[in-house]
PDB file of C-alpha atoms in Angstrom:
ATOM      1  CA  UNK A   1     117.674  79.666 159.730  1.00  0.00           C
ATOM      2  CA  UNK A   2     121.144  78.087 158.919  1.00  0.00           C
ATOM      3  CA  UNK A   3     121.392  76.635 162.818  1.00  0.00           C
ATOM      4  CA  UNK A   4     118.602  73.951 161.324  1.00  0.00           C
ATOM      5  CA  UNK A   5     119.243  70.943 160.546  1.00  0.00           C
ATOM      6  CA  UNK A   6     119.069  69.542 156.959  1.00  0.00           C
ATOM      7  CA  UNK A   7     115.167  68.126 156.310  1.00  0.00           C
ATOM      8  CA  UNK A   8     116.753  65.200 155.154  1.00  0.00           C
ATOM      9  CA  UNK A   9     120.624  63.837 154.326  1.00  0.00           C
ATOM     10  CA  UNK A  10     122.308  65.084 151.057  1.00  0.00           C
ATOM     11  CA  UNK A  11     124.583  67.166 150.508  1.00  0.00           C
ATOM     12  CA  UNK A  12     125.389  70.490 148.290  1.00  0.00           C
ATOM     13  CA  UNK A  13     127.070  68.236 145.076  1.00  0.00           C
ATOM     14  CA  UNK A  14     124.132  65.931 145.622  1.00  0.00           C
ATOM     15  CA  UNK A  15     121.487  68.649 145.266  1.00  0.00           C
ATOM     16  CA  UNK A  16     123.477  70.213 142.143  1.00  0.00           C
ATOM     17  CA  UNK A  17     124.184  66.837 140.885  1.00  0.00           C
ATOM     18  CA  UNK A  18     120.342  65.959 141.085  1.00  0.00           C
ATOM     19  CA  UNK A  19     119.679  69.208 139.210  1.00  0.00           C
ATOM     20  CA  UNK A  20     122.178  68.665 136.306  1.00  0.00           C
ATOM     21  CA  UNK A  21     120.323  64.621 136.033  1.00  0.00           C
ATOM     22  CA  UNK A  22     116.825  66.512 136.261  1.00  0.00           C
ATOM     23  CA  UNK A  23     117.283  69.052 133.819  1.00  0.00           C
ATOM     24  CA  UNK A  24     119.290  66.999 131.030  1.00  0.00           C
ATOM     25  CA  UNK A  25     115.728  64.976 131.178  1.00  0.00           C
ATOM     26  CA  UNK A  26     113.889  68.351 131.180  1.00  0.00           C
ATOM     27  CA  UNK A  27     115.419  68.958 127.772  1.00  0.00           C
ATOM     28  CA  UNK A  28     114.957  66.385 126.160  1.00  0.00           C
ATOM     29  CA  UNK A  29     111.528  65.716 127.240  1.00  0.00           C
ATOM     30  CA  UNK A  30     108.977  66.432 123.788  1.00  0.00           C
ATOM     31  CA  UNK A  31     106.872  67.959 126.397  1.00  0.00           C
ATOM     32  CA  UNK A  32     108.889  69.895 128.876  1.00  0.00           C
ATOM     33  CA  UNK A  33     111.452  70.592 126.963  1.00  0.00           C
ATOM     34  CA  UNK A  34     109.982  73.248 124.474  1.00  0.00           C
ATOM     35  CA  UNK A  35     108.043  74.976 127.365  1.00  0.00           C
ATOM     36  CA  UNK A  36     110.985  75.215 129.371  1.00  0.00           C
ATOM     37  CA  UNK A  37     113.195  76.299 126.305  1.00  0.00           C
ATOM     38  CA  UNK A  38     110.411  79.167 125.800  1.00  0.00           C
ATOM     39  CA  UNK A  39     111.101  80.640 128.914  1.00  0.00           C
ATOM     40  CA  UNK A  40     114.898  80.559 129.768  1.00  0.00           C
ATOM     41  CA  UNK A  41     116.453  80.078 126.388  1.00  0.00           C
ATOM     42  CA  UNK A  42     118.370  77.600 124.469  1.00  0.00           C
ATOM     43  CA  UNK A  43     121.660  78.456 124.946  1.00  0.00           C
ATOM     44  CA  UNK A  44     123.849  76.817 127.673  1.00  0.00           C
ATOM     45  CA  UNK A  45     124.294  80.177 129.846  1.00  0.00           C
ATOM     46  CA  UNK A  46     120.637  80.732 130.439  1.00  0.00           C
ATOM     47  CA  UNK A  47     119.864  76.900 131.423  1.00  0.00           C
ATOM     48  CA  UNK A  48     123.079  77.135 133.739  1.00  0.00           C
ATOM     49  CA  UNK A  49     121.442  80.350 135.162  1.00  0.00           C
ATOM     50  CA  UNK A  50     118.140  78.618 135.701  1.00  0.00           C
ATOM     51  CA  UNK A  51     119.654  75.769 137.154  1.00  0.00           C
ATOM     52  CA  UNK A  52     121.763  77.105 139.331  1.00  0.00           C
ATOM     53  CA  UNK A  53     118.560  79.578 140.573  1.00  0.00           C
ATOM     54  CA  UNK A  54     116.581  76.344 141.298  1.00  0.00           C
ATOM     55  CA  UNK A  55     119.563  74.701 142.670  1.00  0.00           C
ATOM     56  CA  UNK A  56     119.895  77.576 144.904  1.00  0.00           C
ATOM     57  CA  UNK A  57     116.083  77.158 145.665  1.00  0.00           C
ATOM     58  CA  UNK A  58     116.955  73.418 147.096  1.00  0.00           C
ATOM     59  CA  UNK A  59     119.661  74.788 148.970  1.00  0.00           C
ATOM     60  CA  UNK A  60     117.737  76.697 150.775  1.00  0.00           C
ATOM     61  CA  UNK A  61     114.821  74.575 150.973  1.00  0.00           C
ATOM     62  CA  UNK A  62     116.108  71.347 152.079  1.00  0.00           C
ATOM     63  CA  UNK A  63     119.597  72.122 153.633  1.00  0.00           C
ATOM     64  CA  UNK A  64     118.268  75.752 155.393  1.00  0.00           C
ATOM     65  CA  UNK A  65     122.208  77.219 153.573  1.00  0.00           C
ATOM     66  CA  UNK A  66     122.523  80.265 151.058  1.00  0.00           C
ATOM     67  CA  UNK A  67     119.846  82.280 149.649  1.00  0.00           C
ATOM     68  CA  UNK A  68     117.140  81.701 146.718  1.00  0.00           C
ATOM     69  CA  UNK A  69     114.636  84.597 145.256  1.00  0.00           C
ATOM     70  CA  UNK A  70     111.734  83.843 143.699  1.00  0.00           C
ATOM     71  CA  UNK A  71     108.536  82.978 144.153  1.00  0.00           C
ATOM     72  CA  UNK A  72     107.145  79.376 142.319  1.00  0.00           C
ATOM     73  CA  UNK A  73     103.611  80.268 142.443  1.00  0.00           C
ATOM     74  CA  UNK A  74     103.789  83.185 140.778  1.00  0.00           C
ATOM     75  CA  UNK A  75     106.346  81.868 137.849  1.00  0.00           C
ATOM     76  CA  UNK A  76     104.566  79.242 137.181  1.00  0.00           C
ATOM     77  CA  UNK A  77     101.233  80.642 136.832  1.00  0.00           C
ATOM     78  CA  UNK A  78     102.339  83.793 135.284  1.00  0.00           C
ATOM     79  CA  UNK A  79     103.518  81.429 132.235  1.00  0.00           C
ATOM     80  CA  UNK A  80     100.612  81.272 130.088  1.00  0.00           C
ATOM     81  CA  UNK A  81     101.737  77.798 128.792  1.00  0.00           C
ATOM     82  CA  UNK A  82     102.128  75.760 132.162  1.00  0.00           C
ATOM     83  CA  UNK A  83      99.084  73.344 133.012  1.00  0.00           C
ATOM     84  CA  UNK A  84      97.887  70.954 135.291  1.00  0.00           C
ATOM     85  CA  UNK A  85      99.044  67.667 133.601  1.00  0.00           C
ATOM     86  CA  UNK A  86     102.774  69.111 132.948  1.00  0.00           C
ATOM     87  CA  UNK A  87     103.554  68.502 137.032  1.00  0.00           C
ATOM     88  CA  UNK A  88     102.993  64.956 135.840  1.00  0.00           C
ATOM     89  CA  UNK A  89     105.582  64.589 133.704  1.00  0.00           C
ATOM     90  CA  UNK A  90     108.035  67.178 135.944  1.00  0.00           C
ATOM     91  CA  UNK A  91     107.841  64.681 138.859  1.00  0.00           C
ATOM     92  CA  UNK A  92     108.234  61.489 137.273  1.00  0.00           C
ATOM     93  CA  UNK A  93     111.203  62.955 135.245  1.00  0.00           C
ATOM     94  CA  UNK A  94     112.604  64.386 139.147  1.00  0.00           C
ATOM     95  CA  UNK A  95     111.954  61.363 140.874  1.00  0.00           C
ATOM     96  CA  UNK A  96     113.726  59.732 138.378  1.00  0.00           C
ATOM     97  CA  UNK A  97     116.918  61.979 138.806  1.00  0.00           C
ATOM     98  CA  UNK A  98     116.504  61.338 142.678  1.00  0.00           C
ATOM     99  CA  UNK A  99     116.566  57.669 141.874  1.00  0.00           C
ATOM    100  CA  UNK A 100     119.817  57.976 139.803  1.00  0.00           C
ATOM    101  CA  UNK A 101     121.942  60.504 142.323  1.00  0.00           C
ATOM    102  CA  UNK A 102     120.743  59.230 145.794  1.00  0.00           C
ATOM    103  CA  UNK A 103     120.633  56.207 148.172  1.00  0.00           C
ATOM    104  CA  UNK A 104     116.655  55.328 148.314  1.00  0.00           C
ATOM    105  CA  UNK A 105     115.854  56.593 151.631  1.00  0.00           C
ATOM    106  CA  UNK A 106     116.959  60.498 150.964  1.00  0.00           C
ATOM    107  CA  UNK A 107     115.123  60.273 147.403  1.00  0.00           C
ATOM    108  CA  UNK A 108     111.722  59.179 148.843  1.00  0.00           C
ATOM    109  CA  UNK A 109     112.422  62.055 151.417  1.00  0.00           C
ATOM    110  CA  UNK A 110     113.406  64.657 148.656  1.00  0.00           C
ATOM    111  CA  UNK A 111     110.387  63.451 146.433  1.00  0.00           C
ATOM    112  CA  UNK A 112     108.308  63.299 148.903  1.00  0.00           C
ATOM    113  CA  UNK A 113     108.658  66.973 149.469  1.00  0.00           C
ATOM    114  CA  UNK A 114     108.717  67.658 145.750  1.00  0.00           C
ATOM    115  CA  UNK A 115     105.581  66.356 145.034  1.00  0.00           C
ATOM    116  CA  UNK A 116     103.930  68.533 148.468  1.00  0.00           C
ATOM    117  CA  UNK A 117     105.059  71.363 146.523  1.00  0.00           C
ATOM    118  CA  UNK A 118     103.617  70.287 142.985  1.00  0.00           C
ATOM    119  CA  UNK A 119     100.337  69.590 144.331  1.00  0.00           C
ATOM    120  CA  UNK A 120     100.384  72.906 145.861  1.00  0.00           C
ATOM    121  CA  UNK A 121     101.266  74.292 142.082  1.00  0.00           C
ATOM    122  CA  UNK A 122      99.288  72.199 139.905  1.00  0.00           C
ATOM    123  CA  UNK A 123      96.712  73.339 141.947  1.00  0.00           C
ATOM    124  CA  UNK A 124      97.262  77.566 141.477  1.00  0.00           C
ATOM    125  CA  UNK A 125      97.887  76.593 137.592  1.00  0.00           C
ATOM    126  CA  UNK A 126      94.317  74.869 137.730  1.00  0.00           C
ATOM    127  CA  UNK A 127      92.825  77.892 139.640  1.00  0.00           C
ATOM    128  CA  UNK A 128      95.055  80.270 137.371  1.00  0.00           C
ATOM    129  CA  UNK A 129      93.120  78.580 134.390  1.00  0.00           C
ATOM    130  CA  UNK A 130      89.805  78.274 135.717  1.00  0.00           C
ATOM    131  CA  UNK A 131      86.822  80.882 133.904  1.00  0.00           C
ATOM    132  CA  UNK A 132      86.043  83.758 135.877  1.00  0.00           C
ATOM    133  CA  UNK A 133      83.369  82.873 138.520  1.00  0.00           C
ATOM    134  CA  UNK A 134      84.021  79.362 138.456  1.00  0.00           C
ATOM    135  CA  UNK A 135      84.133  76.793 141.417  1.00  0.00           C
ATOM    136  CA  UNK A 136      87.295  75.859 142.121  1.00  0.00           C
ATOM    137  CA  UNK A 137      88.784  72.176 141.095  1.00  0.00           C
ATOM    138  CA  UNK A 138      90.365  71.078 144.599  1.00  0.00           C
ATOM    139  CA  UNK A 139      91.473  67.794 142.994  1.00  0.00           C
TER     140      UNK A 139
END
């Protein structure tokens, strides 16, 4: 996989760059913030472990270079305290940090791609949610 070419042009420091931007929001978000702090921590070594595991994630995803394991799905609906509306607030605080790193054709391309993946999320957190037996919201 690391003879592709990048999805879209930035580079490593701009991918860790974004993350440091994203994640100082993240933080201090009322919302995001305390859910976030619930699950890696609140000191500085766990958030620098997280973001350096999601960095590695965009690495991986957008520039086909190092290695990332996890699995998104299953983080984010194993949670308990992750909904629907949070991706909301996650993507406007990302594209935000894509608007402040990168030139405005690589952050439509990065957000663009970022907000694929969120649907796909939002929509196993709704499922994840739903009552037992119940139809499925598709929205």
């Amino acid at each position: 996989m690391a003879d592709l070419p990048p999805r879209f042009p930035v580079t490593s420091a701009q991918i860790d760059q974004v993350m440091q931007v994203f994640y100082a929001s993240v933080r201090h978000d009322q919302t995001l913030g305390p859910i976030f702090e619930r699950h890696i921590g609140t000191d500085a070594e766990s958030w620098d472990h997280h973001i350096a595991k999601i960095s590695r994630f965009w690495h991986r995803g957008i520039l086909h270079e190092g290695e990332y394991s996890g699995n998104p799905m299953t983080a984010h609906t194993r949670a308990g305290d992750i909904y629907a509306h949070h991706f909301d607030i996650w993507l406007a605080l990302f594209d935000r940090a894509l608007a402040q790193v990168l030139p405005a054709e690589p952050a439509a391309q990065w957000s663009a791609l970022a907000h694929r993946m969120g649907r796909g999320l939002r929509m196993g957190v709704k499922d994840i949610n739903q009552p037992e037996g119940a139809v499925p919201d598709l929205s």
